[in-house]
Amino acid sequence: MKVLIASLLLAAPLAVSAAGEFKDCSTKASKLTSKTELQKVAKISPDEAKKIAMGSAPGASIVKGGIETENGCLIYSYHVKDPAKSGQTEVFIDAGTGKILKQEGEGAVRAALEKPVDKVKEGAGVVKEKVTGTPSTNQAAQPK
């Protein structure tokens, strides 16, 4: 229970920092839409989005990410690790056009703080699937 409370407290500032963004996205989507359905709507494939995300950093790798809905916009969000820099860069890509909507640097501390939040989200999605018997709309619980 303490881990859940701590994770939620850590998640609040991260959620607030993303609020109100991506007003110029090309494709709208609901948070309640499954990852499979989101992928059907996207005009850019995950592989194309990954290439776009890593395009500016030779030797970069994707740490985590995928398709999601952020403030009503259908986007790909990837955490990119550039071996020439410390920390990670989160790259937000319009799933309809392939345009980079935003890039946000994340230091090692913030990346570490996100790990327990990701685990809690993943666990919640798995539990929801077991209880309801239907696929979860939780992006963290979806196959990558």
Short mmCIF file of the C-alpha atoms (twelve columns), coordinates in Angstrom:
data_MODEL
# 
_entry.id   MODEL 
# 
loop_
_atom_site.group_PDB 
_atom_site.id 
_atom_site.type_symbol 
_atom_site.label_atom_id 
_atom_site.label_alt_id 
_atom_site.label_comp_id 
_atom_site.label_asym_id 
_atom_site.label_seq_id 
_atom_site.Cartn_x 
_atom_site.Cartn_y 
_atom_site.Cartn_z 
_atom_site.pdbx_PDB_model_num 
ATOM 1   C CA . MET A 1   0.000   0.000   0.000   1 
ATOM 2   C CA . LYS A 2   2.867   2.361   0.822   1 
ATOM 3   C CA . VAL A 3   4.392   1.702   -2.610  1 
ATOM 4   C CA . LEU A 4   1.068   2.527   -4.283  1 
ATOM 5   C CA . ILE A 5   0.715   5.801   -2.383  1 
ATOM 6   C CA . ALA A 6   4.328   6.768   -3.063  1 
ATOM 7   C CA . SER A 7   3.916   5.937   -6.761  1 
ATOM 8   C CA . LEU A 8   0.771   8.042   -7.014  1 
ATOM 9   C CA . LEU A 9   2.487   10.971  -5.314  1 
ATOM 10  C CA . LEU A 10  5.382   10.690  -7.743  1 
ATOM 11  C CA . ALA A 11  3.034   10.386  -10.730 1 
ATOM 12  C CA . ALA A 12  1.083   13.563  -9.993  1 
ATOM 13  C CA . PRO A 13  3.826   16.033  -10.976 1 
ATOM 14  C CA . LEU A 14  4.603   13.988  -14.092 1 
ATOM 15  C CA . ALA A 15  0.952   14.016  -15.151 1 
ATOM 16  C CA . VAL A 16  0.611   17.744  -14.530 1 
ATOM 17  C CA . SER A 17  3.686   18.497  -16.631 1 
ATOM 18  C CA . ALA A 18  2.062   16.871  -19.673 1 
ATOM 19  C CA . ALA A 19  -1.313  18.609  -19.321 1 
ATOM 20  C CA . GLY A 20  -2.562  20.936  -22.037 1 
ATOM 21  C CA . GLU A 21  -0.183  19.850  -24.805 1 
ATOM 22  C CA . PHE A 22  -0.519  18.629  -28.397 1 
ATOM 23  C CA . LYS A 23  -3.268  21.012  -29.487 1 
ATOM 24  C CA . ASP A 24  -2.056  20.780  -33.094 1 
ATOM 25  C CA . CYS A 25  -2.221  16.987  -33.439 1 
ATOM 26  C CA . SER A 26  -3.816  15.517  -36.553 1 
ATOM 27  C CA . THR A 27  -5.694  12.574  -35.031 1 
ATOM 28  C CA . LYS A 28  -7.928  12.525  -31.971 1 
ATOM 29  C CA . ALA A 29  -8.570  9.457   -29.811 1 
ATOM 30  C CA . SER A 30  -10.138 8.503   -26.504 1 
ATOM 31  C CA . LYS A 31  -8.194  7.259   -23.468 1 
ATOM 32  C CA . LEU A 32  -10.663 4.362   -23.327 1 
ATOM 33  C CA . THR A 33  -9.630  3.028   -26.742 1 
ATOM 34  C CA . SER A 34  -7.576  -0.164  -26.701 1 
ATOM 35  C CA . LYS A 35  -4.030  -0.178  -28.040 1 
ATOM 36  C CA . THR A 36  -5.119  -2.467  -30.890 1 
ATOM 37  C CA . GLU A 37  -7.807  -0.006  -31.995 1 
ATOM 38  C CA . LEU A 38  -5.428  2.958   -31.657 1 
ATOM 39  C CA . GLN A 39  -2.964  1.183   -33.950 1 
ATOM 40  C CA . LYS A 40  -5.681  0.695   -36.584 1 
ATOM 41  C CA . VAL A 41  -6.348  4.458   -36.639 1 
ATOM 42  C CA . ALA A 42  -2.687  5.513   -36.800 1 
ATOM 43  C CA . LYS A 43  -1.322  6.373   -40.234 1 
ATOM 44  C CA . ILE A 44  2.295   6.004   -39.060 1 
ATOM 45  C CA . SER A 45  3.529   2.513   -38.107 1 
ATOM 46  C CA . PRO A 46  5.387   1.855   -34.838 1 
ATOM 47  C CA . ASP A 47  8.590   1.157   -36.798 1 
ATOM 48  C CA . GLU A 48  8.312   4.470   -38.658 1 
ATOM 49  C CA . ALA A 49  7.667   6.300   -35.383 1 
ATOM 50  C CA . LYS A 50  10.706  4.666   -33.764 1 
ATOM 51  C CA . LYS A 51  12.918  5.739   -36.678 1 
ATOM 52  C CA . ILE A 52  11.606  9.292   -36.341 1 
ATOM 53  C CA . ALA A 53  12.215  9.272   -32.574 1 
ATOM 54  C CA . MET A 54  15.805  8.050   -32.946 1 
ATOM 55  C CA . GLY A 55  16.530  10.033  -36.099 1 
ATOM 56  C CA . SER A 56  18.511  12.828  -34.515 1 
ATOM 57  C CA . ALA A 57  20.789  10.632  -32.405 1 
ATOM 58  C CA . PRO A 58  23.083  8.106   -34.121 1 
ATOM 59  C CA . GLY A 59  23.355  4.948   -32.011 1 
ATOM 60  C CA . ALA A 60  20.275  5.816   -29.953 1 
ATOM 61  C CA . SER A 61  17.933  3.139   -28.632 1 
ATOM 62  C CA . ILE A 62  14.313  3.021   -27.502 1 
ATOM 63  C CA . VAL A 63  14.008  2.402   -23.752 1 
ATOM 64  C CA . LYS A 64  10.204  2.207   -23.661 1 
ATOM 65  C CA . GLY A 65  7.148   3.611   -25.313 1 
ATOM 66  C CA . GLY A 66  4.465   3.069   -27.887 1 
ATOM 67  C CA . ILE A 67  1.154   4.359   -29.129 1 
ATOM 68  C CA . GLU A 68  -1.104  6.154   -26.672 1 
ATOM 69  C CA . THR A 69  -3.661  8.872   -26.221 1 
ATOM 70  C CA . GLU A 70  -2.404  12.055  -24.602 1 
ATOM 71  C CA . ASN A 71  -4.865  14.893  -23.984 1 
ATOM 72  C CA . GLY A 72  -7.187  13.535  -26.675 1 
ATOM 73  C CA . CYS A 73  -4.431  13.203  -29.289 1 
ATOM 74  C CA . LEU A 74  -3.206  9.963   -30.820 1 
ATOM 75  C CA . ILE A 75  0.570   9.918   -30.441 1 
ATOM 76  C CA . TYR A 76  3.603   7.706   -30.162 1 
ATOM 77  C CA . SER A 77  5.663   8.427   -27.074 1 
ATOM 78  C CA . TYR A 78  9.168   6.963   -26.932 1 
ATOM 79  C CA . HIS A 79  11.910  7.305   -24.339 1 
ATOM 80  C CA . VAL A 80  15.128  7.498   -26.327 1 
ATOM 81  C CA . LYS A 81  18.567  6.847   -24.847 1 
ATOM 82  C CA . ASP A 82  21.385  8.602   -26.697 1 
ATOM 83  C CA . PRO A 83  24.742  7.030   -25.728 1 
ATOM 84  C CA . ALA A 84  26.405  10.445  -26.097 1 
ATOM 85  C CA . LYS A 85  24.182  12.010  -23.377 1 
ATOM 86  C CA . SER A 86  23.086  11.238  -19.848 1 
ATOM 87  C CA . GLY A 87  19.424  10.586  -19.139 1 
ATOM 88  C CA . GLN A 88  16.759  10.067  -21.775 1 
ATOM 89  C CA . THR A 89  14.687  12.159  -24.141 1 
ATOM 90  C CA . GLU A 90  10.956  11.529  -24.396 1 
ATOM 91  C CA . VAL A 91  9.857   12.134  -27.976 1 
ATOM 92  C CA . PHE A 92  6.160   12.682  -28.764 1 
ATOM 93  C CA . ILE A 93  5.217   11.919  -32.380 1 
ATOM 94  C CA . ASP A 94  1.886   12.619  -34.097 1 
ATOM 95  C CA . ALA A 95  0.529   9.171   -35.095 1 
ATOM 96  C CA . GLY A 96  -1.237  10.686  -38.094 1 
ATOM 97  C CA . THR A 97  1.560   12.718  -39.661 1 
ATOM 98  C CA . GLY A 98  4.842   11.558  -38.119 1 
ATOM 99  C CA . LYS A 99  5.577   15.111  -36.979 1 
ATOM 100 C CA . ILE A 100 7.528   15.480  -33.732 1 
ATOM 101 C CA . LEU A 101 5.166   17.374  -31.436 1 
ATOM 102 C CA . LYS A 102 7.547   17.726  -28.512 1 
ATOM 103 C CA . GLN A 103 10.827  16.489  -27.055 1 
ATOM 104 C CA . GLU A 104 11.382  16.485  -23.320 1 
ATOM 105 C CA . GLY A 105 14.687  15.739  -21.624 1 
ATOM 106 C CA . GLU A 106 14.607  13.439  -18.634 1 
ATOM 107 C CA . GLY A 107 17.502  13.047  -16.281 1 
ATOM 108 C CA . ALA A 108 18.389  9.790   -14.597 1 
ATOM 109 C CA . VAL A 109 16.425  10.757  -11.461 1 
ATOM 110 C CA . ARG A 110 13.147  11.326  -13.329 1 
ATOM 111 C CA . ALA A 111 13.597  8.126   -15.354 1 
ATOM 112 C CA . ALA A 112 14.133  6.208   -12.092 1 
ATOM 113 C CA . LEU A 113 11.046  7.829   -10.546 1 
ATOM 114 C CA . GLU A 114 8.897   6.687   -13.457 1 
ATOM 115 C CA . LYS A 115 9.804   2.997   -13.047 1 
ATOM 116 C CA . PRO A 116 7.576   2.313   -10.006 1 
ATOM 117 C CA . VAL A 117 4.733   4.266   -11.612 1 
ATOM 118 C CA . ASP A 118 5.027   2.112   -14.747 1 
ATOM 119 C CA . LYS A 119 4.968   -1.058  -12.632 1 
ATOM 120 C CA . VAL A 120 1.818   0.071   -10.780 1 
ATOM 121 C CA . LYS A 121 0.072   0.917   -14.072 1 
ATOM 122 C CA . GLU A 122 1.063   -2.409  -15.580 1 
ATOM 123 C CA . GLY A 123 -0.208  -4.313  -12.534 1 
ATOM 124 C CA . ALA A 124 -3.501  -2.413  -12.530 1 
ATOM 125 C CA . GLY A 125 -4.070  -3.266  -16.188 1 
ATOM 126 C CA . VAL A 126 -3.360  -6.962  -15.635 1 
ATOM 127 C CA . VAL A 127 -5.735  -7.091  -12.646 1 
ATOM 128 C CA . LYS A 128 -8.450  -5.311  -14.631 1 
ATOM 129 C CA . GLU A 129 -8.142  -7.875  -17.434 1 
ATOM 130 C CA . LYS A 130 -8.416  -10.774 -14.967 1 
ATOM 131 C CA . VAL A 131 -11.425 -9.275  -13.164 1 
ATOM 132 C CA . THR A 132 -13.392 -8.133  -16.225 1 
ATOM 133 C CA . GLY A 133 -12.246 -10.762 -18.699 1 
ATOM 134 C CA . THR A 134 -11.786 -8.074  -21.357 1 
ATOM 135 C CA . PRO A 135 -8.581  -6.524  -22.719 1 
ATOM 136 C CA . SER A 136 -7.403  -3.552  -20.722 1 
ATOM 137 C CA . THR A 137 -7.226  -0.069  -22.239 1 
ATOM 138 C CA . ASN A 138 -4.274  0.602   -19.932 1 
ATOM 139 C CA . GLN A 139 -1.345  1.232   -22.271 1 
ATOM 140 C CA . ALA A 140 1.192   -0.062  -19.731 1 
ATOM 141 C CA . ALA A 141 -0.534  -3.450  -19.609 1 
ATOM 142 C CA . GLN A 142 -0.606  -3.870  -23.388 1 
ATOM 143 C CA . PRO A 143 1.999   -5.883  -25.256 1 
ATOM 144 C CA . LYS A 144 4.719   -3.642  -26.638 1 
# 
